């Protein structure tokens, strides 16, 4: 049986061998011997069954065997036998002698009082309409510096009150649509010929046909999304080939990811305390009980995997971050040490993602 016949079960190999042989004007016999050896090796490999067998040292290539190794006779001496040999006598890391902290409402209030003069967010953003409109203008101007918004078909995912959508159509002459899972009182006043709002779950309801938009923007919404993979896949579907999505979101391990920084001043409260402690803290302040405001706990590595899995190409990436509070970290390293320090310094990611042109 010739080499090519033996390779018949491997069409790609057979085609490759034939093509190469046909192009060689000389040395064909030498090449046939080479091709036969390759095919024989493939054929033998296809018949091999069972676990791999270790190669004896004498059969290893010489560069893998020490040239100075000498044979050792017998089993050699036995080590001293020490009773309870695994008992710890000293340690590099370990208990400090202090009792582990109890993460209850008393510690929560103690930390909050301690950080009242140096809150994690010194000046929380305003929620009044004027502040929201000013923030919408600033956000879109920053996006426009990276991605041209002028005259585009644009979608804002998680549009909230809708000021960004209105700015897209009136400041950037875009044909703008906003989508959210709840309708807002402001929507009717902001709606016009080029400004529309849709109440729907994007991933479930799929209200838009494929390739509907040139641009997609989303600001601090994805951390509240129950099904981030399905949502991102749907955003990819409704974006036209060559279109761009500008997305920013709060990362769960960041210092301010609890979203409760107006009343809670110290970093990472959501990593240290349970939701029940949060609610008790708010109740003791005479406020409606509230827990941390997030849905998913995705890290940037997980987000990046989702972007690539649905087909996006990342054109740019940056993070909003802050230095690690070393004293606070060391104080609660028993809990915070479970997370990479890199993650603990990242508040937000900001990406420009492209749907590749077909």
Short mmCIF file of C-alpha atoms in Angstrom, two decimals:
data_model
loop_
_atom_site.label_atom_id
_atom_site.label_comp_id
_atom_site.label_asym_id
_atom_site.label_seq_id
_atom_site.Cartn_x
_atom_site.Cartn_y
_atom_site.Cartn_z
CA UNK A 1 0.00 0.00 0.00
CA UNK A 2 1.40 3.34 -0.97
CA UNK A 3 1.79 6.27 1.37
CA UNK A 4 -1.05 8.15 -0.29
CA UNK A 5 -3.37 5.17 0.11
CA UNK A 6 -2.47 4.92 3.77
CA UNK A 7 -3.32 8.60 4.09
CA UNK A 8 -6.72 8.11 2.41
CA UNK A 9 -8.42 8.42 5.80
CA UNK A 10 -6.83 11.87 6.11
CA UNK A 11 -8.00 13.84 3.02
CA UNK A 12 -6.30 17.12 4.01
CA UNK A 13 -2.95 15.33 4.31
CA UNK A 14 -3.45 13.49 1.01
CA UNK A 15 -4.32 16.68 -0.85
CA UNK A 16 -1.32 18.45 0.61
CA UNK A 17 1.06 15.63 -0.37
CA UNK A 18 -0.29 15.48 -3.92
CA UNK A 19 -0.01 19.22 -4.37
CA UNK A 20 3.57 19.29 -3.13
CA UNK A 21 4.63 16.31 -5.24
CA UNK A 22 3.11 17.86 -8.36
CA UNK A 23 5.12 21.02 -7.90
CA UNK A 24 8.51 19.42 -7.47
CA UNK A 25 10.36 18.97 -10.80
CA UNK A 26 13.27 17.06 -9.27
CA UNK A 27 13.97 14.95 -6.20
CA UNK A 28 10.55 13.30 -6.47
CA UNK A 29 11.79 9.93 -5.19
CA UNK A 30 13.35 11.53 -2.12
CA UNK A 31 10.12 13.39 -1.42
CA UNK A 32 8.08 10.18 -1.81
CA UNK A 33 10.21 8.49 0.84
CA UNK A 34 9.55 11.43 3.15
CA UNK A 35 5.81 11.42 2.38
CA UNK A 36 5.64 7.66 3.01
CA UNK A 37 7.27 8.06 6.42
CA UNK A 38 4.82 10.84 7.35
CA UNK A 39 1.81 8.80 6.24
CA UNK A 40 3.11 5.71 8.07
CA UNK A 41 3.46 7.74 11.24
CA UNK A 42 -0.09 9.12 10.93
CA UNK A 43 -1.43 5.61 10.21
CA UNK A 44 0.29 4.14 13.25
CA UNK A 45 -0.95 7.00 15.42
CA UNK A 46 -4.55 6.38 14.35
CA UNK A 47 -4.35 2.76 15.50
CA UNK A 48 -2.83 3.53 18.89
CA UNK A 49 -5.11 2.87 21.87
CA UNK A 50 -4.78 3.13 25.62
CA UNK A 51 -2.77 5.50 27.84
CA UNK A 52 0.52 6.98 26.76
CA UNK A 53 3.60 5.01 27.86
CA UNK A 54 6.58 6.81 29.38
CA UNK A 55 9.72 6.73 27.25
CA UNK A 56 12.69 5.05 28.99
CA UNK A 57 15.57 7.44 29.68
CA UNK A 58 17.89 5.53 27.38
CA UNK A 59 15.50 6.18 24.46
CA UNK A 60 15.14 9.91 25.07
CA UNK A 61 16.90 12.37 22.76
CA UNK A 62 20.36 13.13 24.10
CA UNK A 63 19.56 16.81 24.70
CA UNK A 64 16.90 15.70 27.25
CA UNK A 65 19.25 13.50 29.28
CA UNK A 66 21.81 14.91 31.71
CA UNK A 67 25.33 14.24 30.46
CA UNK A 68 26.68 14.10 34.04
CA UNK A 69 24.03 11.88 35.69
CA UNK A 70 25.46 8.88 37.52
CA UNK A 71 23.55 5.76 38.53
CA UNK A 72 22.54 5.49 42.20
CA UNK A 73 22.94 2.12 43.89
CA UNK A 74 20.22 0.79 46.18
CA UNK A 75 17.50 2.78 47.93
CA UNK A 76 19.83 5.01 49.94
CA UNK A 77 19.49 5.97 53.64
CA UNK A 78 16.12 6.52 55.34
CA UNK A 79 15.25 9.99 56.72
CA UNK A 80 14.92 10.49 60.49
CA UNK A 81 11.42 9.55 61.70
CA UNK A 82 9.87 12.49 63.57
CA UNK A 83 6.66 12.00 65.51
CA UNK A 84 3.86 14.44 64.50
CA UNK A 85 6.14 15.74 61.76
CA UNK A 86 3.48 18.02 60.19
CA UNK A 87 2.86 20.02 63.39
CA UNK A 88 3.42 23.75 62.73
CA UNK A 89 6.18 25.34 64.82
CA UNK A 90 6.36 28.74 63.08
CA UNK A 91 4.73 30.50 60.11
CA UNK A 92 5.41 33.31 57.65
CA UNK A 93 1.73 34.21 57.43
CA UNK A 94 -0.87 33.47 60.00
CA UNK A 95 -3.09 34.64 62.83
CA UNK A 96 -1.98 37.91 64.39
CA UNK A 97 -3.24 36.94 67.79
CA UNK A 98 -6.22 39.26 67.40
CA UNK A 99 -9.75 37.92 67.20
CA UNK A 100 -11.24 37.87 63.71
CA UNK A 101 -13.55 40.83 63.13
CA UNK A 102 -17.29 40.30 63.34
CA UNK A 103 -18.89 41.87 60.29
CA UNK A 104 -22.03 43.11 61.99
CA UNK A 105 -23.85 46.43 61.97
CA UNK A 106 -21.73 47.74 64.86
CA UNK A 107 -18.54 47.39 62.76
CA UNK A 108 -20.39 48.82 59.75
CA UNK A 109 -21.29 51.96 61.70
CA UNK A 110 -17.80 52.20 63.20
CA UNK A 111 -16.19 52.17 59.74
CA UNK A 112 -18.70 54.62 58.37
CA UNK A 113 -17.96 57.10 61.15
CA UNK A 114 -14.22 56.59 60.64
CA UNK A 115 -14.51 57.39 56.90
CA UNK A 116 -17.03 60.22 57.20
CA UNK A 117 -14.23 62.78 56.79
CA UNK A 118 -12.68 60.92 53.83
CA UNK A 119 -15.58 59.27 51.96
CA UNK A 120 -14.87 57.00 49.01
CA UNK A 121 -16.92 59.40 46.81
CA UNK A 122 -16.41 62.93 48.18
CA UNK A 123 -19.01 64.57 45.92
CA UNK A 124 -21.73 62.18 44.73
CA UNK A 125 -23.38 63.18 41.47
CA UNK A 126 -26.66 65.05 41.63
CA UNK A 127 -29.91 63.35 40.71
CA UNK A 128 -31.87 66.51 39.88
CA UNK A 129 -32.90 67.06 36.21
CA UNK A 130 -30.34 69.83 35.60
CA UNK A 131 -27.48 67.65 36.88
CA UNK A 132 -28.70 64.69 34.82
CA UNK A 133 -28.85 66.81 31.65
CA UNK A 134 -25.37 68.25 32.25
CA UNK A 135 -24.03 64.74 32.86
CA UNK A 136 -25.63 63.51 29.62
CA UNK A 137 -23.96 66.28 27.62
CA UNK A 138 -20.55 65.58 29.21
CA UNK A 139 -20.81 61.82 28.64
CA UNK A 140 -21.73 62.13 24.98
CA UNK A 141 -19.08 64.76 24.29
CA UNK A 142 -16.48 62.34 25.68
CA UNK A 143 -17.85 59.52 23.53
CA UNK A 144 -17.87 61.75 20.45
CA UNK A 145 -14.14 62.40 20.92
CA UNK A 146 -13.55 58.66 20.40
CA UNK A 147 -16.44 57.70 18.11
CA UNK A 148 -18.27 59.93 15.65
CA UNK A 149 -21.94 60.21 16.66
CA UNK A 150 -23.07 62.77 14.10
CA UNK A 151 -26.02 61.75 11.97
CA UNK A 152 -25.96 58.11 13.07
CA UNK A 153 -28.69 55.65 13.92
CA UNK A 154 -27.99 55.36 17.64
CA UNK A 155 -29.27 53.24 20.52
CA UNK A 156 -28.76 53.84 24.22
CA UNK A 157 -29.09 50.65 26.21
CA UNK A 158 -30.42 51.36 29.71
CA UNK A 159 -31.43 54.92 28.91
CA UNK A 160 -33.03 55.85 32.24
CA UNK A 161 -34.66 59.28 32.08
CA UNK A 162 -33.58 59.62 28.46
CA UNK A 163 -31.51 62.79 28.46
CA UNK A 164 -28.66 61.12 26.55
CA UNK A 165 -31.10 59.92 23.90
CA UNK A 166 -32.49 63.45 23.47
CA UNK A 167 -28.94 64.84 23.28
CA UNK A 168 -28.04 62.30 20.61
CA UNK A 169 -30.84 63.49 18.36
CA UNK A 170 -30.68 67.24 19.10
CA UNK A 171 -26.95 67.82 19.66
CA UNK A 172 -25.53 65.23 17.27
CA UNK A 173 -28.35 65.09 14.70
CA UNK A 174 -28.70 61.34 15.27
CA UNK A 175 -31.77 59.17 14.80
CA UNK A 176 -31.87 58.07 18.44
CA UNK A 177 -33.64 55.31 20.36
CA UNK A 178 -33.51 54.54 24.06
CA UNK A 179 -34.43 51.23 25.65
CA UNK A 180 -35.01 50.33 29.30
CA UNK A 181 -36.99 47.75 31.27
CA UNK A 182 -39.00 50.50 33.01
CA UNK A 183 -40.68 53.56 31.48
CA UNK A 184 -39.88 57.01 32.86
CA UNK A 185 -42.06 60.06 33.41
CA UNK A 186 -39.74 62.14 31.22
CA UNK A 187 -40.10 60.02 28.07
CA UNK A 188 -43.25 61.62 26.59
CA UNK A 189 -41.75 65.11 26.91
CA UNK A 190 -38.51 64.04 25.22
CA UNK A 191 -40.09 62.04 22.40
CA UNK A 192 -40.18 63.49 18.88
CA UNK A 193 -39.62 62.50 15.27
CA UNK A 194 -35.97 61.55 15.86
CA UNK A 195 -36.14 60.60 19.55
CA UNK A 196 -37.90 57.37 20.58
CA UNK A 197 -38.15 55.23 23.69
CA UNK A 198 -38.90 51.53 24.04
CA UNK A 199 -39.77 49.70 27.26
CA UNK A 200 -38.53 46.14 26.80
CA UNK A 201 -36.04 43.53 27.93
CA UNK A 202 -33.60 43.63 25.04
CA UNK A 203 -32.37 40.04 25.44
CA UNK A 204 -35.87 38.55 25.87
CA UNK A 205 -38.17 40.72 23.74
CA UNK A 206 -35.74 41.44 20.86
CA UNK A 207 -37.67 44.53 19.73
CA UNK A 208 -35.28 45.52 16.90
CA UNK A 209 -34.38 43.80 13.63
CA UNK A 210 -30.76 42.89 12.86
CA UNK A 211 -28.31 45.62 11.83
CA UNK A 212 -30.61 48.42 13.08
CA UNK A 213 -28.00 50.78 14.53
CA UNK A 214 -24.67 52.37 13.62
CA UNK A 215 -23.80 53.25 17.22
CA UNK A 216 -24.70 51.86 20.64
CA UNK A 217 -23.92 53.58 23.95
CA UNK A 218 -24.45 52.34 27.50
CA UNK A 219 -23.40 54.03 30.73
CA UNK A 220 -23.15 52.15 34.06
CA UNK A 221 -25.94 49.72 33.25
CA UNK A 222 -24.37 46.30 32.69
CA UNK A 223 -23.67 45.69 36.38
CA UNK A 224 -27.47 45.68 36.82
CA UNK A 225 -28.18 43.26 33.96
CA UNK A 226 -29.46 39.82 34.93
CA UNK A 227 -28.38 38.09 31.70
CA UNK A 228 -25.27 39.95 30.50
CA UNK A 229 -24.30 37.33 27.90
CA UNK A 230 -27.73 37.29 26.24
CA UNK A 231 -27.91 41.08 26.34
CA UNK A 232 -24.48 41.56 24.81
CA UNK A 233 -25.29 39.00 22.12
CA UNK A 234 -28.46 40.93 21.24
CA UNK A 235 -26.57 44.24 21.11
CA UNK A 236 -24.18 42.59 18.67
CA UNK A 237 -27.11 41.38 16.55
CA UNK A 238 -28.80 44.78 16.25
CA UNK A 239 -25.53 46.61 15.49
CA UNK A 240 -24.70 46.84 11.79
CA UNK A 241 -21.44 45.31 10.53
CA UNK A 242 -18.72 47.89 11.05
CA UNK A 243 -20.78 49.59 13.78
CA UNK A 244 -19.37 50.59 17.15
CA UNK A 245 -20.59 50.12 20.73
CA UNK A 246 -19.30 52.32 23.55
CA UNK A 247 -19.96 50.62 26.89
CA UNK A 248 -18.96 51.46 30.45
CA UNK A 249 -19.89 49.54 33.58
CA UNK A 250 -19.09 49.35 37.28
CA UNK A 251 -16.98 46.31 38.18
CA UNK A 252 -18.21 44.32 41.16
CA UNK A 253 -14.91 44.20 43.05
CA UNK A 254 -14.30 47.93 42.80
CA UNK A 255 -14.31 50.10 45.97
CA UNK A 256 -17.61 51.86 45.16
CA UNK A 257 -19.51 49.03 43.47
CA UNK A 258 -22.16 48.89 46.21
CA UNK A 259 -23.65 52.10 44.68
CA UNK A 260 -24.47 53.19 48.25
CA UNK A 261 -21.68 55.74 48.54
CA UNK A 262 -24.05 58.60 49.44
CA UNK A 263 -24.60 57.03 52.87
CA UNK A 264 -21.77 54.47 53.06
CA UNK A 265 -18.36 56.13 53.08
CA UNK A 266 -15.79 53.30 53.35
CA UNK A 267 -14.57 51.10 50.46
CA UNK A 268 -15.77 47.58 49.51
CA UNK A 269 -18.72 47.40 51.96
CA UNK A 270 -20.46 44.90 49.65
CA UNK A 271 -17.47 42.53 49.84
CA UNK A 272 -17.30 42.68 53.64
CA UNK A 273 -20.92 42.78 54.81
CA UNK A 274 -24.07 40.85 53.99
CA UNK A 275 -27.21 42.44 52.55
CA UNK A 276 -28.91 41.99 55.94
CA UNK A 277 -26.29 44.18 57.62
CA UNK A 278 -26.81 46.85 54.95
CA UNK A 279 -30.56 46.84 55.55
CA UNK A 280 -30.11 47.03 59.32
CA UNK A 281 -27.70 49.95 58.89
CA UNK A 282 -30.26 51.87 56.82
CA UNK A 283 -33.11 51.05 59.21
CA UNK A 284 -31.11 52.36 62.17
CA UNK A 285 -30.61 55.63 60.28
CA UNK A 286 -34.36 55.92 59.78
CA UNK A 287 -34.07 55.32 56.02
CA UNK A 288 -35.83 52.74 53.85
CA UNK A 289 -33.95 49.44 54.10
CA UNK A 290 -31.55 48.96 51.18
CA UNK A 291 -28.84 46.54 50.18
CA UNK A 292 -26.00 46.91 47.68
CA UNK A 293 -27.34 47.89 44.24
CA UNK A 294 -25.98 45.40 41.72
CA UNK A 295 -27.15 42.24 40.02
CA UNK A 296 -24.19 40.36 38.53
CA UNK A 297 -20.69 40.00 39.97
CA UNK A 298 -18.68 39.90 36.75
CA UNK A 299 -14.98 40.70 36.73
CA UNK A 300 -13.32 42.41 33.79
CA UNK A 301 -11.85 39.08 32.68
CA UNK A 302 -15.38 37.67 32.47
CA UNK A 303 -16.69 40.71 30.59
CA UNK A 304 -13.81 40.48 28.14
CA UNK A 305 -14.63 36.83 27.52
CA UNK A 306 -18.27 37.74 26.79
CA UNK A 307 -17.31 40.50 24.34
CA UNK A 308 -15.07 38.15 22.39
CA UNK A 309 -17.49 35.23 22.55
CA UNK A 310 -20.34 37.11 20.88
CA UNK A 311 -17.98 38.38 18.17
CA UNK A 312 -16.99 41.92 19.19
CA UNK A 313 -13.51 43.22 18.45
CA UNK A 314 -12.25 45.55 21.20
CA UNK A 315 -10.83 48.72 19.67
CA UNK A 316 -10.01 50.47 22.95
CA UNK A 317 -10.12 49.78 26.68
CA UNK A 318 -9.50 51.89 29.75
CA UNK A 319 -10.34 51.69 33.44
CA UNK A 320 -11.40 54.18 36.09
CA UNK A 321 -9.31 53.17 39.07
CA UNK A 322 -7.93 54.37 42.38
CA UNK A 323 -4.94 53.41 44.56
CA UNK A 324 -5.50 50.57 46.99
CA UNK A 325 -6.25 51.73 50.54
CA UNK A 326 -3.39 49.69 52.01
CA UNK A 327 -4.25 50.24 55.68
CA UNK A 328 -7.87 49.23 55.13
CA UNK A 329 -6.81 46.25 53.01
CA UNK A 330 -4.39 44.94 55.66
CA UNK A 331 -7.01 45.41 58.34
CA UNK A 332 -9.48 43.16 56.52
CA UNK A 333 -7.11 41.03 54.44
CA UNK A 334 -8.85 37.91 55.72
CA UNK A 335 -11.74 38.79 53.37
CA UNK A 336 -10.27 41.21 50.83
CA UNK A 337 -7.29 38.91 50.29
CA UNK A 338 -9.65 36.49 48.53
CA UNK A 339 -9.68 38.86 45.56
CA UNK A 340 -6.80 39.93 43.29
CA UNK A 341 -5.47 43.32 44.33
CA UNK A 342 -5.69 44.39 40.67
CA UNK A 343 -9.47 43.88 40.72
CA UNK A 344 -9.89 45.77 43.98
CA UNK A 345 -8.54 48.98 42.42
CA UNK A 346 -10.82 49.03 39.34
CA UNK A 347 -14.14 50.89 39.59
CA UNK A 348 -15.26 51.04 35.94
CA UNK A 349 -14.29 49.69 32.53
CA UNK A 350 -14.83 51.68 29.33
CA UNK A 351 -14.63 49.94 25.95
CA UNK A 352 -15.16 50.75 22.30
CA UNK A 353 -16.23 47.48 20.68
CA UNK A 354 -16.63 46.92 16.95
CA UNK A 355 -18.84 44.47 15.10
CA UNK A 356 -16.49 43.40 12.28
CA UNK A 357 -17.63 44.28 8.77
CA UNK A 358 -18.75 41.25 6.80
#
